[in-house]
Tab-separated table of C-alpha atoms and ligand atoms in Angstrom:
chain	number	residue	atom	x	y	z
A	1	UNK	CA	1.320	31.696	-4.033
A	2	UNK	CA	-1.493	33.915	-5.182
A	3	UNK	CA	-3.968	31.638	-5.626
A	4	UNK	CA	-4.192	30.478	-2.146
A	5	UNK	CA	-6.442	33.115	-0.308
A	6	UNK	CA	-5.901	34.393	2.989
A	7	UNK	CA	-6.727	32.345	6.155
A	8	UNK	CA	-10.373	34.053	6.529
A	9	UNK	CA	-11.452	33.955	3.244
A	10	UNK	CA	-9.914	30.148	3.110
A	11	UNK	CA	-12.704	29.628	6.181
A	12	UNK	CA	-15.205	30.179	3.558
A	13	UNK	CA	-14.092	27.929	1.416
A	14	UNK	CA	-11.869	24.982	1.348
A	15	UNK	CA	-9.913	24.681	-1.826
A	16	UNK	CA	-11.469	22.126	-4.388
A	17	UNK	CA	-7.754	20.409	-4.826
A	18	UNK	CA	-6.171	18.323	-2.790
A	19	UNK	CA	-2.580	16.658	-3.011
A	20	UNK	CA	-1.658	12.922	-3.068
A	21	UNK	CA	1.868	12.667	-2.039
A	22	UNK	CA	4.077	9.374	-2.096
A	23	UNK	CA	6.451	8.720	0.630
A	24	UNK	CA	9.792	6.658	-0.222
A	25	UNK	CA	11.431	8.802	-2.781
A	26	UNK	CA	9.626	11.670	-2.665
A	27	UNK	CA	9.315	12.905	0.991
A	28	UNK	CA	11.908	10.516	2.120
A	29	UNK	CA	14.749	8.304	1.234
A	30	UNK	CA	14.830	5.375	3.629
A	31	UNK	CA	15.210	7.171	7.483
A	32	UNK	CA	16.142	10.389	6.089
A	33	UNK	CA	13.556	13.132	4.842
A	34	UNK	CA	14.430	14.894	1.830
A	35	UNK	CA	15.138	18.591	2.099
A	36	UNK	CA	11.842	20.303	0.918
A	37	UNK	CA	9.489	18.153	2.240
A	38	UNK	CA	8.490	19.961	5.527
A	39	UNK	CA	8.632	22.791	3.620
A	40	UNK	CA	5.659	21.706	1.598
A	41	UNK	CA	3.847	19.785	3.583
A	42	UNK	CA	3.776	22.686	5.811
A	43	UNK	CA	2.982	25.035	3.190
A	44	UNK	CA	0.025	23.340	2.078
A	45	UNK	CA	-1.472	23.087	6.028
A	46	UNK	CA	-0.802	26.014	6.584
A	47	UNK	CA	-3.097	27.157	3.431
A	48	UNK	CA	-5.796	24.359	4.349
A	49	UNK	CA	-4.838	22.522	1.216
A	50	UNK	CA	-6.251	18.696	1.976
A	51	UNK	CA	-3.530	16.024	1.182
A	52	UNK	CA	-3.093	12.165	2.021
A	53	UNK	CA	0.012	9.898	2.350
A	54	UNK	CA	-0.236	7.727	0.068
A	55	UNK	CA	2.768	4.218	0.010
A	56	UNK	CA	3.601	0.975	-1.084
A	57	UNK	CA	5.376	1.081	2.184
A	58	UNK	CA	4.155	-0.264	5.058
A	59	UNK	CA	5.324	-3.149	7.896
A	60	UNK	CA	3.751	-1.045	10.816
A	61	UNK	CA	0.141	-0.092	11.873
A	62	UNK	CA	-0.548	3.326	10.272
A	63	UNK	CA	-0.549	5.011	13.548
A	64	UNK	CA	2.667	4.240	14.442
A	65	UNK	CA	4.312	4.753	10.703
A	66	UNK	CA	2.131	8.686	11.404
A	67	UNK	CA	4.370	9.237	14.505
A	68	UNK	CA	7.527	8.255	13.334
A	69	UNK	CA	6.942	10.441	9.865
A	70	UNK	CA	5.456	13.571	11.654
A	71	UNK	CA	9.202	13.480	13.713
A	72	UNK	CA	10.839	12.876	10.951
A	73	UNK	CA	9.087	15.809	8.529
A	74	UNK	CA	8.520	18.018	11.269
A	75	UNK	CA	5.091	18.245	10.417
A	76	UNK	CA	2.041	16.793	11.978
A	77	UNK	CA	0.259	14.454	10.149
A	78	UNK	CA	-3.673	12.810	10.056
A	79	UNK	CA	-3.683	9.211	10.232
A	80	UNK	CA	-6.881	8.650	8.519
A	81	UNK	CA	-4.417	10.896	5.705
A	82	UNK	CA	-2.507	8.208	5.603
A	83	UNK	CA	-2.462	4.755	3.085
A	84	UNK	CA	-0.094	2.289	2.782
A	85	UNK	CA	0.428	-0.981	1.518
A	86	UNK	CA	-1.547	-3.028	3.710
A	87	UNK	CA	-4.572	-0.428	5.045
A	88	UNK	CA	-7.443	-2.024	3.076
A	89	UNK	CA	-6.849	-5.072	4.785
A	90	UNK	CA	-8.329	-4.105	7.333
A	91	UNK	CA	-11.458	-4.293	5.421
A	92	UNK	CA	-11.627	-7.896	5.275
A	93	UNK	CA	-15.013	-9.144	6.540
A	94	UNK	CA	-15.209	-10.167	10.311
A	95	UNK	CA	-15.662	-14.053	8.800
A	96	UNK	CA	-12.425	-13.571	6.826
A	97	UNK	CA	-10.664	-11.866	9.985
A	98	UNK	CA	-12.753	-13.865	13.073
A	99	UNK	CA	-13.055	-17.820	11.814
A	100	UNK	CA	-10.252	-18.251	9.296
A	101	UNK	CA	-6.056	-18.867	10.016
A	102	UNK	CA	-4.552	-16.477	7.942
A	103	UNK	CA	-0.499	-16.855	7.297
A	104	UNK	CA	0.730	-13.278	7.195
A	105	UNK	CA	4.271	-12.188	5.403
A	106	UNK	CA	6.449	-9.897	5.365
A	107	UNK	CA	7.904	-7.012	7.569
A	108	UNK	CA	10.708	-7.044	10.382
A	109	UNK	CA	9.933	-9.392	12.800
A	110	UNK	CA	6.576	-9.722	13.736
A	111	UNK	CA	5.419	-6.644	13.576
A	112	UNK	CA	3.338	-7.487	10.487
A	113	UNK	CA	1.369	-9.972	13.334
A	114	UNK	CA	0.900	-6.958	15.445
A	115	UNK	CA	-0.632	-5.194	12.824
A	116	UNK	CA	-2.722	-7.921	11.634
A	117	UNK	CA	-4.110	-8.104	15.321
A	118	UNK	CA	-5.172	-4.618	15.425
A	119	UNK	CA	-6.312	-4.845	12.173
A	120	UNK	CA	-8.765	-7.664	13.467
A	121	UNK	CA	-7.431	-10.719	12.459
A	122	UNK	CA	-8.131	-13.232	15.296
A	123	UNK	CA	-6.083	-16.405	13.786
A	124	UNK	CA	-2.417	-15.075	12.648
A	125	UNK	CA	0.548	-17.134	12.008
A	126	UNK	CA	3.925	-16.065	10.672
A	127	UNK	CA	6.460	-17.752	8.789
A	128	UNK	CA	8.949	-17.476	11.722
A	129	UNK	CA	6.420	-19.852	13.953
A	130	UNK	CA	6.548	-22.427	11.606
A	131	UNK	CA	10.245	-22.566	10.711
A	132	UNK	CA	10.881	-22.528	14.586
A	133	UNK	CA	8.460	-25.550	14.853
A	134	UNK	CA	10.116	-27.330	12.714
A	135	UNK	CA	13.486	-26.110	10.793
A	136	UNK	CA	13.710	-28.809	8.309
A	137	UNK	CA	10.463	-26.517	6.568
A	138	UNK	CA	13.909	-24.788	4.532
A	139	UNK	CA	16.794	-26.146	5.535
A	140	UNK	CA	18.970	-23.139	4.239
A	141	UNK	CA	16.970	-20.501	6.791
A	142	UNK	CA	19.035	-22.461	9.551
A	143	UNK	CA	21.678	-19.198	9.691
A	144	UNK	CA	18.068	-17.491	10.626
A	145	UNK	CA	16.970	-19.358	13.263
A	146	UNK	CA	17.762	-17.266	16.423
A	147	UNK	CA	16.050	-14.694	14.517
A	148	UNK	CA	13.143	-16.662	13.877
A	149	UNK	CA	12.953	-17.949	17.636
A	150	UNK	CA	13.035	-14.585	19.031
A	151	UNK	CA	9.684	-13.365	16.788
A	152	UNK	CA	7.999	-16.888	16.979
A	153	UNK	CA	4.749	-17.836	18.547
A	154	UNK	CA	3.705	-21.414	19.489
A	155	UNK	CA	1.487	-23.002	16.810
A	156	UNK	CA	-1.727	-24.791	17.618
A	157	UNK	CA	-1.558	-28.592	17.293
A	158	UNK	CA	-3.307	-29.891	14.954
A	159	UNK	CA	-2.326	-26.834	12.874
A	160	UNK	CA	-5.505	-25.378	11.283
A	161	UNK	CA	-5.963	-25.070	7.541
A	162	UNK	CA	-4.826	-21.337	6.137
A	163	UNK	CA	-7.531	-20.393	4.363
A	164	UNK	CA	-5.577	-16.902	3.449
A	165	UNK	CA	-1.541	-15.692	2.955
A	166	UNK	CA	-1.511	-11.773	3.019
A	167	UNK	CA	1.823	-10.695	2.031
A	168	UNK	CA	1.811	-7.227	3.933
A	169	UNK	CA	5.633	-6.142	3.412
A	170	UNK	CA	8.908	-7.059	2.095
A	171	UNK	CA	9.785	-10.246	3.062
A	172	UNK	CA	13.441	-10.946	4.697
A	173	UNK	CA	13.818	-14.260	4.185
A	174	UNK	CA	12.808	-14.641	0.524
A	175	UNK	CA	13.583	-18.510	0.765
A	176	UNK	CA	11.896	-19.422	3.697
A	177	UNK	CA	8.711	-17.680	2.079
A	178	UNK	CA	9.026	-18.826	-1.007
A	179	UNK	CA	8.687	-22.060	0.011
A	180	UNK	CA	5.997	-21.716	2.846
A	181	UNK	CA	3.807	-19.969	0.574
A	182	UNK	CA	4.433	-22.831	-2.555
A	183	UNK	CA	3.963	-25.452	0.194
A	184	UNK	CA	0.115	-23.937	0.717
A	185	UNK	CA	-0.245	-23.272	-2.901
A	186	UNK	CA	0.499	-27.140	-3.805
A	187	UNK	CA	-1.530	-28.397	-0.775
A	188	UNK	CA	-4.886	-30.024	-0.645
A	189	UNK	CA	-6.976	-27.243	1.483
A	190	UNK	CA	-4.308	-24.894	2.637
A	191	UNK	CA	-3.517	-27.737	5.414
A	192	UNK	CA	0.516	-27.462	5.663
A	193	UNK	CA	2.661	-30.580	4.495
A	194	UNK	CA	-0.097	-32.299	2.542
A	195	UNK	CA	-0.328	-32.167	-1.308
A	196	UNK	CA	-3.421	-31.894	-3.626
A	197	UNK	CA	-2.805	-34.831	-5.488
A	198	UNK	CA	-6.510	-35.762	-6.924
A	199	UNK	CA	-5.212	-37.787	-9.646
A	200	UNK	CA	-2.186	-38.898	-7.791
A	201	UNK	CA	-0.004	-38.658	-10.350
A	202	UNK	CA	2.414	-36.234	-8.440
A	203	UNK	CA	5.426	-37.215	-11.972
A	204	UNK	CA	3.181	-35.208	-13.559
A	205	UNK	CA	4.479	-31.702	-14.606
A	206	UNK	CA	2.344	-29.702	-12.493
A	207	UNK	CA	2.814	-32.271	-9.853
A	208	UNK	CA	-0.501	-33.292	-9.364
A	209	UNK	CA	-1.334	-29.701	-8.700
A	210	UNK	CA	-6.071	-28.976	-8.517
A	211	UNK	CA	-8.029	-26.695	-6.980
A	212	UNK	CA	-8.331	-27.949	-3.977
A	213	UNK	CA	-9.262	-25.409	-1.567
A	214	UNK	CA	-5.545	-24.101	-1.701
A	215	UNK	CA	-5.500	-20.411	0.205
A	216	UNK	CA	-6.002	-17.189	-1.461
A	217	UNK	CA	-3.310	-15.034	-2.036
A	218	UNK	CA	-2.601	-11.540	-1.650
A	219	UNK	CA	0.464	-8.957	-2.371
A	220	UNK	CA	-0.172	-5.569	-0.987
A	221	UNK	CA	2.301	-3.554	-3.040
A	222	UNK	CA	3.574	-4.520	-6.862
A	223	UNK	CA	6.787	-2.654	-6.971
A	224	UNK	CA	9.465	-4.276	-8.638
A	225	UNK	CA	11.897	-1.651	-7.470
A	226	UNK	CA	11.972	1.449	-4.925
A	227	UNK	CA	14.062	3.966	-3.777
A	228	UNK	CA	15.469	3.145	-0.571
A	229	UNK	CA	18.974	4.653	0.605
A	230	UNK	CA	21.081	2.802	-2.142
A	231	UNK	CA	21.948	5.131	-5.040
A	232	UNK	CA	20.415	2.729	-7.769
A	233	UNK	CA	16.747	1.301	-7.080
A	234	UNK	CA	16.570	-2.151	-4.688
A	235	UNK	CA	13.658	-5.165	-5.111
A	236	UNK	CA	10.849	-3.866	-3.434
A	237	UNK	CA	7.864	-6.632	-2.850
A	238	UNK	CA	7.366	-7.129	-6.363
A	239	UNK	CA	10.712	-8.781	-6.704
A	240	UNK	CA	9.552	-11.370	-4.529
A	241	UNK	CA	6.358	-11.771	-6.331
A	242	UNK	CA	8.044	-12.808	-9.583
A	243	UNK	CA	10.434	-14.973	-7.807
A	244	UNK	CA	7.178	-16.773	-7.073
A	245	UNK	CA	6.429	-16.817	-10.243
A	246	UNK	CA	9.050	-18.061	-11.346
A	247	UNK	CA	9.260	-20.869	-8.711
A	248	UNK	CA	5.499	-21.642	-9.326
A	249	UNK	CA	5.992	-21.958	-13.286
A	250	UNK	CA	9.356	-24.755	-12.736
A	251	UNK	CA	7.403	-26.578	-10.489
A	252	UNK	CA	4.065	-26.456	-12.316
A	253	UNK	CA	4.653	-25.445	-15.779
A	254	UNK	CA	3.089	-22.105	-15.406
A	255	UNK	CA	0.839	-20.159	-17.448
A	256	UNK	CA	1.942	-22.413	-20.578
A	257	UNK	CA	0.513	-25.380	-18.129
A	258	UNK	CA	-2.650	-23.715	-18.141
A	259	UNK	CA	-1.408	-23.287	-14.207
A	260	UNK	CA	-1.353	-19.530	-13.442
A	261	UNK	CA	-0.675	-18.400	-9.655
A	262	UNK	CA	-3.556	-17.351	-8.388
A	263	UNK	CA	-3.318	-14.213	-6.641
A	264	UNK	CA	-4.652	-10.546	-5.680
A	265	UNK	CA	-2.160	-7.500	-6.391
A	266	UNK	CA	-3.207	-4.591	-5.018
A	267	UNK	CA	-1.208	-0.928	-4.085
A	268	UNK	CA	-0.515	1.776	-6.833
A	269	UNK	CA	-1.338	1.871	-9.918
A	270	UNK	CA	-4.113	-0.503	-9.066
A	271	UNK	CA	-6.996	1.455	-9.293
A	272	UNK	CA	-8.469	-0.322	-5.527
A	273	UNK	CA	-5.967	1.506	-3.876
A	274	UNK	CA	-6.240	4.676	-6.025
A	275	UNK	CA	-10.175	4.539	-5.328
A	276	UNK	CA	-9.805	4.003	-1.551
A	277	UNK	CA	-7.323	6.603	-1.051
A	278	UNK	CA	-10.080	8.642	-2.879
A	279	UNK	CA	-12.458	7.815	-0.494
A	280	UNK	CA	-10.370	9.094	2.606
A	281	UNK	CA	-9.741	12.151	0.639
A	282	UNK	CA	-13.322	13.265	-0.222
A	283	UNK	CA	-14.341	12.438	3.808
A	284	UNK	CA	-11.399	14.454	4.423
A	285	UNK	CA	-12.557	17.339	2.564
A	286	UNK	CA	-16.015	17.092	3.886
A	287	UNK	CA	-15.326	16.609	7.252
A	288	UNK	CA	-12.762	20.386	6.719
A	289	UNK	CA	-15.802	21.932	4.902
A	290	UNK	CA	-18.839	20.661	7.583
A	291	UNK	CA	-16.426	21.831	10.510
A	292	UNK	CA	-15.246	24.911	8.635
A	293	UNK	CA	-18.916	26.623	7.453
A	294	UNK	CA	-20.634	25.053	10.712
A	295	UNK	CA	-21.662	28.605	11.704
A	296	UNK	CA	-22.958	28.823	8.218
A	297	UNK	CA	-26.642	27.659	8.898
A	298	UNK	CA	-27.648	27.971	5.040
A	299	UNK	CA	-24.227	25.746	3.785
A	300	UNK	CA	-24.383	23.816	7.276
A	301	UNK	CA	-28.383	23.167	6.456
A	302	UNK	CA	-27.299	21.774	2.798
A	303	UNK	CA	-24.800	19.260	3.836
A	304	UNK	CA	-27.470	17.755	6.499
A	305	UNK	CA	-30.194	17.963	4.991
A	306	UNK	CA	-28.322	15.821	1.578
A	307	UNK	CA	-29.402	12.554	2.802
A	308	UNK	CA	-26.335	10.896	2.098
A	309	UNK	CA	-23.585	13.919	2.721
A	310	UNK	CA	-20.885	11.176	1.075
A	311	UNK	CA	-22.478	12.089	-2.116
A	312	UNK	CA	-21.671	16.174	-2.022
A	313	UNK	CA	-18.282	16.643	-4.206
A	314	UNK	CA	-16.289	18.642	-2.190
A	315	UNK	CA	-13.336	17.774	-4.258
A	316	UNK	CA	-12.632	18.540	-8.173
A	317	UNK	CA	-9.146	17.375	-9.006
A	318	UNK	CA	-6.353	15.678	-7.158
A	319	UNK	CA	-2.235	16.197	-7.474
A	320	UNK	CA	-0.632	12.504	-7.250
A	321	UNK	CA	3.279	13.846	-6.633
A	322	UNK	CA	5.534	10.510	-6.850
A	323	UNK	CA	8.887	8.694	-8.005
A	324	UNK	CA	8.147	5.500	-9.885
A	325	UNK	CA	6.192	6.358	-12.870
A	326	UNK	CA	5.469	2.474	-13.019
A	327	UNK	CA	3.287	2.980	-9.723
A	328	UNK	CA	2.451	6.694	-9.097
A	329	UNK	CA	2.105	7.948	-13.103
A	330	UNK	CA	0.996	5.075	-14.468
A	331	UNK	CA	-2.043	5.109	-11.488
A	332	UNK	CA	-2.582	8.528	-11.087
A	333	UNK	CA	-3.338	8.614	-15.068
A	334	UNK	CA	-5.535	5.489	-15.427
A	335	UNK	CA	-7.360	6.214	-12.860
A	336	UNK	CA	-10.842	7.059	-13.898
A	337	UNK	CA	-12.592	8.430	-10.187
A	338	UNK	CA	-16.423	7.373	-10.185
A	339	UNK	CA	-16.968	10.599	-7.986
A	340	UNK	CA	-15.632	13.205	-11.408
A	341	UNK	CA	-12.740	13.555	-9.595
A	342	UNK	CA	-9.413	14.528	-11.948
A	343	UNK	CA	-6.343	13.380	-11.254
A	344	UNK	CA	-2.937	14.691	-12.573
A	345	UNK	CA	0.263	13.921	-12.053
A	346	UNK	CA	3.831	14.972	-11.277
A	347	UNK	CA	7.239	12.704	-11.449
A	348	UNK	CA	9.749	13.759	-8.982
A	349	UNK	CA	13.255	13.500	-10.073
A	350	UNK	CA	14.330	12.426	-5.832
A	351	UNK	CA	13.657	8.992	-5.876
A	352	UNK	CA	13.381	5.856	-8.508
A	353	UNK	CA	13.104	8.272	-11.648
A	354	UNK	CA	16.484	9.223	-13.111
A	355	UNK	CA	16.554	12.558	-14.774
A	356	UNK	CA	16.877	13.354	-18.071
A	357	UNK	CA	15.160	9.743	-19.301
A	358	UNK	CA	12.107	9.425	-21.146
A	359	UNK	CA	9.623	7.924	-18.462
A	360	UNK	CA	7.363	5.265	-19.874
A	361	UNK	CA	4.155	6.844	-18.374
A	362	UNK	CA	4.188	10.514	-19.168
A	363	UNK	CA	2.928	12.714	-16.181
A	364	UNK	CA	1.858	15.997	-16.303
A	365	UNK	CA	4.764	17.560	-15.274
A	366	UNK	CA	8.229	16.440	-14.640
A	367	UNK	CA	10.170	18.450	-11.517
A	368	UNK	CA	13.108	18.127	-9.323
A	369	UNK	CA	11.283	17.312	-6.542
A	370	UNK	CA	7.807	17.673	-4.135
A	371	UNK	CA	8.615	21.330	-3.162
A	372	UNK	CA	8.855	22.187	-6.871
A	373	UNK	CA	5.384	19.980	-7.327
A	374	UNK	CA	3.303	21.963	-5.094
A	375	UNK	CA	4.127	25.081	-6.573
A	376	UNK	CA	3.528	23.827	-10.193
A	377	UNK	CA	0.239	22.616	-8.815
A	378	UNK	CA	-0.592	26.054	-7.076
A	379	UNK	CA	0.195	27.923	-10.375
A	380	UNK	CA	-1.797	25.477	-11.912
A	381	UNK	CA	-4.740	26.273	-9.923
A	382	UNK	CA	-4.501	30.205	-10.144
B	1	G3P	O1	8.376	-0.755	0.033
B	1	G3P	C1	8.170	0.609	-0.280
B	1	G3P	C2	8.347	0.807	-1.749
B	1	G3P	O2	7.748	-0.224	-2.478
B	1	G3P	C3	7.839	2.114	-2.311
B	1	G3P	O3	7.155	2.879	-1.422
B	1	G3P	O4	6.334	5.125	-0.699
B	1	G3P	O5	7.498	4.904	-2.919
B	1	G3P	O6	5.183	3.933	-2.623
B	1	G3P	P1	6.496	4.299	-1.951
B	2	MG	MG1	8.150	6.178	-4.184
């Protein structure tokens, strides 16, 4: 397209756009990669045009989810370009990841542990370790168990109090969850098989359930549905989420109990995910422009002599391509960027979206899919 210069003059200056591309319905359905997407993911590299990765997916560290796509796409991709579900927990403080048992959820087997590990997190249990400690935890998981055994790790005795539940992936064994995570959510201090019963009264509608020190909880992606293989839309985490919430209000009395579930939601169209993958992005950019004018001593001189090179703007607007306008529209317009930046959007007609309907958060443009985004997005920027 016209507007992207030649290689040398594209040295001199690294475009001021930058693409934010969703994976499960628009580069990919399930295992297979749909049919343009190496052909414009490789466009933009091969024009210098920044972009980052940016799912609800997850279940595997971020390095390994890179290799797998790059083979699948044919195209090689950054890892630090890459956000999904579950990457800003990593930024939990060392306390939170160092002194506290954290029950982690989600994923195929334990890889979600695996992650957690490299992630920092010191103290990790899994559902599977407690259901093979003791079975009776759900009695209709029993079909599960060899399944369970083979991921399980030995729990400490006493078992410690879980001060957090991060609910990284999908879960497969929605009852088993369900009821490990109500068990903590009822207890007194996140200390399994107890109940906070301060006034003892356990008849009561809510059970007896207080504050008392019950563990945080976290969902790392809200999606009610995704596209995945199937030819209509399947459950994605946020399925599981309002079972929970539905589970939580029968036993409590809900919201009209004046007993809400208490929990953090984060993942597109939260704006904490949208800002973080923001983040990446403008580092991206600055890192391409530092290493691209580095021969330039006067442009080279500006960036280090800025005191704090994080605040130069190398970045004016952002394309956010996706599928689900309840998670890529609906974030990429509300999201207000405290560094100026503007972000537009385009609905992809490849994944959860069905043609032809009226989506309830109007993007900027609707097209049949990611190849046919970039190049709206390059004519945009002519
Ligand atoms: O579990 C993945 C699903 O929720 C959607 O992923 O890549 O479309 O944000 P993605
Ligand atoms: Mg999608």
């Amino acid at each position: 397209a016209r507007c992207l210069q030649t290689s040398t003059d594209q040295e001199r200056s690294i475009t001021r756009f930058a693409f934010a591309f969703d994976i499960d319905g628009v580069l990919v359905r399930s295992s297979d990669a749909l049919p343009r997407a190496h052909k414009a993911l490789s466009h933009l590299q091969s024009h210098h045009v920044p972009f980052i990765l940016l799912t609800n997916g997850g279940g595997k560290h971020e390095t390994q989810r890179v290799h797998d796509l790059s083979e699948k796409l044919g195209v090689s991709l950054d890892v630090e370009m890459f956000v999904q579900s579950h990457t800003p927990f990593a930024n939990f403080s060392p306390e939170e990841k160092e002194d506290k048992t954290v029950l982690v959820v989600g994923g195929d087997g334990d890889n979600c542990r695996h992650v957690a590990h490299r992630y920092g997190f010191k103290n990790v249990i899994m559902p599977c370790d407690i259901f093979a400690a003791d079975p009776t935890v759900m009695p209709f998981s029993s079909a599960q168990l060899s399944v369970h055994k083979r991921h399980a790790q030995p729990l400490l005795d006493p078992l410690p109090p879980i001060s957090t539940i991060l609910v990284f992936n999908d879960p497969r064994d929605w009852a088993l969850d369900l009821q490990l995570i109500t068990d903590l959510l009822l207890s007194k201090g996140g200390q399994l098989g107890t109940l906070s019963t301060l006034n003892n009264n356990t008849d009561l509608p809510n059970r007896g359930y207080q504050q008392d020190g019950q563990p945080q909880l976290w969902f790392s992606n809200p999606d009610l549905l995704w596209a995945a293989k199937h030819p209509l839309p399947r459950f994605g985490q946020g399925g599981f989420r309002e079972a929970l919430e539905g589970v939580w209000a029968a036993i409590t009395g809900g919201p009209q109990n004046g007993v809400s579930l208490q929990k953090r939601v984060i993942g597109k169209p939260y704006r904490f995910t949208y800002e973080f993958a923001e983040k990446k992005l403008l580092s991206h950019s600055r890192g391409m422009k530092r290493s691209t004018l580095l021969g330039t001593k006067s442009e080279d001189d500006a960036i280090s002599s800025n005191e704090d090179s994080d605040s130069i703007k190398t970045l004016d607007r952002v394309y956010m391509v996706g599928d689900n306008p309840e998670s890529d529209i609906k974030g990429g317009n509300e999201y207000r960027s405290p560094m100026g930046v503007k972000w537009r959007t385009a609905l992809v007609e490849t994944g959860v979206y069905v043609a032809g309907s009226e989506p309830k958060y109007k993007p900027s443009v609707i097209v049949g899919d990611v190849w046919d985004a970039v190049q709206w997005a390059l004519e945009e920027e002519r």
